[in-house]
């Protein structure tokens, strides 16, 4: 009852915390949703505000996911609640991801949930988080397209859950969360197929 309510509301509010939007406002007085890909994520912060702000926003967005899971683990480690812990962790993970891209502070818009998704993966299953990060960095190093790294990692996440023999709730989380991240990247997928997705350092074709 109460523990579920706290976990779900806190996960949503943590995910919703508009770090990329704040960075634009504080550092440059701009609304980042009017620049580049229009996303509030670290990639758009990189192309709009630069490396330092992007690193900061990335780390904060990862931390939001970690915090949501840490809270769920802490609350559901109480006696009588342990059996529900994997499901509470799964729900917190999905709600934190949802909150990042459907922020209550940004008219239910936001980022594409890649960094928050990575944070959640770290906290749900560390070996999966580490290999997911390695997947992302490998694709990024080869192609220099951030969205391609995010898309590859979203597809890899459920496979990594299987490879590391994680419990069923975590496999379901990776399937649903991975699919959700693919959906948030639909405009990127269209640009990739059209050969128009910018590489790191390239100017973004401003959408109309
Ligand atoms: O994490 C978001 C990244 O995968 C793509 O961002 O701004 O290039 O659409 P962006």
Short mmCIF file of C-alpha atoms and ligand atoms in Angstrom, two decimals:
data_model
loop_
_atom_site.label_atom_id
_atom_site.label_comp_id
_atom_site.label_asym_id
_atom_site.label_seq_id
_atom_site.Cartn_x
_atom_site.Cartn_y
_atom_site.Cartn_z
CA UNK A 1 0.00 0.00 0.00
CA UNK A 2 1.96 2.94 1.33
CA UNK A 3 5.34 1.59 0.20
CA UNK A 4 4.05 1.08 -3.35
CA UNK A 5 2.59 4.62 -3.39
CA UNK A 6 5.85 6.17 -2.20
CA UNK A 7 7.96 4.20 -4.66
CA UNK A 8 5.79 4.97 -7.69
CA UNK A 9 5.36 8.68 -6.94
CA UNK A 10 9.05 9.14 -6.06
CA UNK A 11 10.21 7.25 -9.17
CA UNK A 12 8.01 9.42 -11.38
CA UNK A 13 9.16 12.67 -9.74
CA UNK A 14 12.83 11.63 -9.89
CA UNK A 15 12.49 10.72 -13.57
CA UNK A 16 10.62 13.98 -14.21
CA UNK A 17 13.37 16.19 -12.76
CA UNK A 18 14.17 18.37 -15.81
CA UNK A 19 17.96 18.56 -15.54
CA UNK A 20 18.59 19.24 -19.23
CA UNK A 21 15.93 21.93 -19.33
CA UNK A 22 17.43 23.57 -16.24
CA UNK A 23 20.90 23.49 -17.82
CA UNK A 24 19.60 25.44 -20.84
CA UNK A 25 17.82 28.00 -18.68
CA UNK A 26 20.63 28.51 -16.15
CA UNK A 27 23.64 28.45 -18.48
CA UNK A 28 22.28 30.15 -21.59
CA UNK A 29 18.80 31.43 -20.79
CA UNK A 30 17.32 29.26 -23.53
CA UNK A 31 14.55 26.68 -23.75
CA UNK A 32 16.43 23.60 -24.97
CA UNK A 33 13.15 22.26 -26.34
CA UNK A 34 13.49 24.86 -29.11
CA UNK A 35 16.98 23.70 -30.19
CA UNK A 36 18.56 20.75 -32.01
CA UNK A 37 16.52 17.58 -31.61
CA UNK A 38 14.21 19.38 -29.11
CA UNK A 39 15.07 16.70 -26.55
CA UNK A 40 16.04 17.68 -22.99
CA UNK A 41 18.56 14.81 -22.89
CA UNK A 42 22.34 14.96 -22.54
CA UNK A 43 22.91 14.50 -26.29
CA UNK A 44 20.94 17.62 -27.11
CA UNK A 45 22.64 19.43 -24.23
CA UNK A 46 25.98 18.44 -25.83
CA UNK A 47 25.09 19.95 -29.20
CA UNK A 48 23.35 23.00 -27.69
CA UNK A 49 25.40 23.83 -24.56
CA UNK A 50 28.67 21.85 -24.82
CA UNK A 51 30.63 19.02 -23.20
CA UNK A 52 30.70 20.04 -19.53
CA UNK A 53 26.95 20.66 -19.25
CA UNK A 54 26.27 17.45 -21.23
CA UNK A 55 28.41 15.36 -18.88
CA UNK A 56 26.70 16.92 -15.86
CA UNK A 57 23.20 16.33 -17.27
CA UNK A 58 24.12 12.76 -18.28
CA UNK A 59 25.39 11.96 -14.77
CA UNK A 60 22.33 13.57 -13.14
CA UNK A 61 19.95 11.66 -15.44
CA UNK A 62 21.76 8.39 -14.68
CA UNK A 63 21.58 9.24 -10.95
CA UNK A 64 17.80 9.80 -11.14
CA UNK A 65 17.37 6.20 -12.29
CA UNK A 66 19.76 4.85 -9.65
CA UNK A 67 17.96 6.81 -6.91
CA UNK A 68 14.52 5.51 -7.90
CA UNK A 69 15.74 1.91 -7.67
CA UNK A 70 17.69 2.51 -4.46
CA UNK A 71 14.53 3.84 -2.82
CA UNK A 72 12.47 0.86 -4.01
CA UNK A 73 15.13 -1.58 -2.74
CA UNK A 74 15.31 0.17 0.63
CA UNK A 75 11.55 0.36 1.24
CA UNK A 76 10.88 -3.18 0.04
CA UNK A 77 13.69 -4.72 2.08
CA UNK A 78 11.47 -4.36 5.16
CA UNK A 79 10.15 -7.59 6.68
CA UNK A 80 6.96 -8.70 4.92
CA UNK A 81 7.70 -6.75 1.75
CA UNK A 82 10.79 -8.62 0.47
CA UNK A 83 8.80 -10.97 -1.76
CA UNK A 84 7.44 -7.94 -3.65
CA UNK A 85 10.89 -6.34 -4.05
CA UNK A 86 11.60 -7.49 -7.64
CA UNK A 87 8.21 -6.19 -8.80
CA UNK A 88 8.63 -2.90 -6.91
CA UNK A 89 12.07 -2.48 -8.51
CA UNK A 90 10.59 -3.27 -11.93
CA UNK A 91 7.74 -0.78 -11.50
CA UNK A 92 10.09 1.94 -10.20
CA UNK A 93 12.41 1.35 -13.16
CA UNK A 94 9.66 1.72 -15.74
CA UNK A 95 8.05 4.73 -14.03
CA UNK A 96 11.41 6.55 -13.71
CA UNK A 97 12.04 6.03 -17.43
CA UNK A 98 8.53 7.22 -18.25
CA UNK A 99 8.95 10.28 -16.01
CA UNK A 100 12.12 11.37 -17.80
CA UNK A 101 10.40 11.59 -21.19
CA UNK A 102 6.95 12.61 -19.86
CA UNK A 103 7.98 15.15 -17.22
CA UNK A 104 5.29 16.74 -15.09
CA UNK A 105 7.33 19.99 -15.25
CA UNK A 106 7.62 20.02 -19.06
CA UNK A 107 4.05 19.44 -20.25
CA UNK A 108 4.68 15.68 -20.32
CA UNK A 109 7.62 16.01 -22.69
CA UNK A 110 11.33 15.64 -21.93
CA UNK A 111 14.21 13.43 -23.03
CA UNK A 112 14.39 9.99 -24.63
CA UNK A 113 15.15 8.02 -21.46
CA UNK A 114 18.49 6.55 -22.55
CA UNK A 115 20.61 7.92 -19.66
CA UNK A 116 17.91 7.33 -17.05
CA UNK A 117 17.41 3.87 -18.52
CA UNK A 118 21.13 3.18 -18.14
CA UNK A 119 21.04 4.36 -14.52
CA UNK A 120 18.12 2.08 -13.82
CA UNK A 121 19.94 -0.85 -15.47
CA UNK A 122 22.98 -0.26 -13.25
CA UNK A 123 20.83 -0.36 -10.12
CA UNK A 124 18.59 -3.25 -11.19
CA UNK A 125 21.42 -5.58 -12.23
CA UNK A 126 25.00 -4.24 -12.18
CA UNK A 127 26.50 -6.75 -14.69
CA UNK A 128 23.69 -5.88 -17.11
CA UNK A 129 24.28 -2.15 -16.55
CA UNK A 130 28.01 -2.49 -17.15
CA UNK A 131 27.64 -4.54 -20.34
CA UNK A 132 24.85 -2.21 -21.53
CA UNK A 133 27.21 0.75 -21.02
CA UNK A 134 29.92 -1.13 -22.91
CA UNK A 135 27.46 -1.81 -25.75
CA UNK A 136 26.53 1.87 -25.90
CA UNK A 137 30.17 3.04 -25.88
CA UNK A 138 31.20 0.50 -28.53
CA UNK A 139 28.47 1.55 -30.95
CA UNK A 140 29.20 5.21 -30.20
CA UNK A 141 32.93 4.73 -30.81
CA UNK A 142 32.32 3.00 -34.15
CA UNK A 143 29.50 5.12 -35.61
CA UNK A 144 29.73 8.37 -33.61
CA UNK A 145 25.94 8.60 -33.55
CA UNK A 146 24.51 8.75 -30.02
CA UNK A 147 20.98 7.66 -30.95
CA UNK A 148 22.34 4.53 -32.66
CA UNK A 149 24.14 3.63 -29.42
CA UNK A 150 20.92 4.15 -27.44
CA UNK A 151 18.88 2.07 -29.91
CA UNK A 152 21.43 -0.78 -29.90
CA UNK A 153 21.52 -0.75 -26.09
CA UNK A 154 17.71 -0.77 -25.84
CA UNK A 155 17.67 -3.90 -28.04
CA UNK A 156 20.58 -5.48 -26.12
CA UNK A 157 19.10 -4.91 -22.63
CA UNK A 158 16.63 -7.86 -22.58
CA UNK A 159 19.26 -10.13 -24.16
CA UNK A 160 21.73 -9.13 -21.43
CA UNK A 161 19.10 -9.89 -18.76
CA UNK A 162 18.84 -13.38 -20.25
CA UNK A 163 22.62 -13.78 -20.54
CA UNK A 164 23.09 -12.86 -16.87
CA UNK A 165 20.15 -15.10 -15.82
CA UNK A 166 18.17 -12.33 -14.17
CA UNK A 167 14.72 -12.98 -12.63
CA UNK A 168 11.60 -12.75 -14.79
CA UNK A 169 10.48 -9.27 -13.55
CA UNK A 170 13.83 -7.80 -14.65
CA UNK A 171 13.63 -9.48 -18.05
CA UNK A 172 10.13 -8.02 -18.48
CA UNK A 173 11.40 -4.61 -17.40
CA UNK A 174 14.15 -4.73 -20.04
CA UNK A 175 11.70 -5.83 -22.75
CA UNK A 176 9.12 -3.14 -21.97
CA UNK A 177 11.69 -0.44 -21.12
CA UNK A 178 13.78 -1.27 -24.18
CA UNK A 179 10.71 -1.09 -26.41
CA UNK A 180 9.78 2.22 -24.82
CA UNK A 181 13.24 3.66 -25.54
CA UNK A 182 12.91 2.55 -29.16
CA UNK A 183 9.59 4.42 -29.31
CA UNK A 184 11.12 7.60 -27.85
CA UNK A 185 13.75 7.33 -30.63
CA UNK A 186 11.24 7.04 -33.51
CA UNK A 187 12.29 10.38 -35.06
CA UNK A 188 15.95 9.28 -34.75
CA UNK A 189 15.15 5.96 -36.44
CA UNK A 190 13.54 7.82 -39.34
CA UNK A 191 16.59 10.09 -39.66
CA UNK A 192 18.96 7.10 -39.45
CA UNK A 193 17.07 5.32 -42.24
CA UNK A 194 17.14 8.51 -44.31
CA UNK A 195 20.88 8.91 -43.64
CA UNK A 196 20.23 12.27 -41.95
CA UNK A 197 21.06 11.54 -38.32
CA UNK A 198 23.89 13.84 -37.22
CA UNK A 199 27.13 12.34 -35.90
CA UNK A 200 28.71 13.79 -32.76
CA UNK A 201 29.88 17.30 -33.53
CA UNK A 202 27.72 17.64 -36.65
CA UNK A 203 25.02 20.27 -36.79
CA UNK A 204 21.48 19.04 -36.27
CA UNK A 205 19.01 19.59 -39.11
CA UNK A 206 16.48 21.68 -37.20
CA UNK A 207 13.07 20.02 -37.39
CA UNK A 208 10.25 22.33 -38.59
O1 LIG B 1 19.74 9.77 -25.46
C1 LIG B 1 19.17 10.40 -26.50
C2 LIG B 1 19.98 10.07 -27.71
O2 LIG B 1 19.91 8.69 -27.94
C3 LIG B 1 19.50 10.81 -28.90
O3 LIG B 1 19.35 12.19 -28.59
O4 LIG B 1 19.08 14.57 -29.08
O5 LIG B 1 20.22 13.08 -30.75
O6 LIG B 1 17.77 12.89 -30.39
P1 LIG B 1 19.09 13.24 -29.76
#
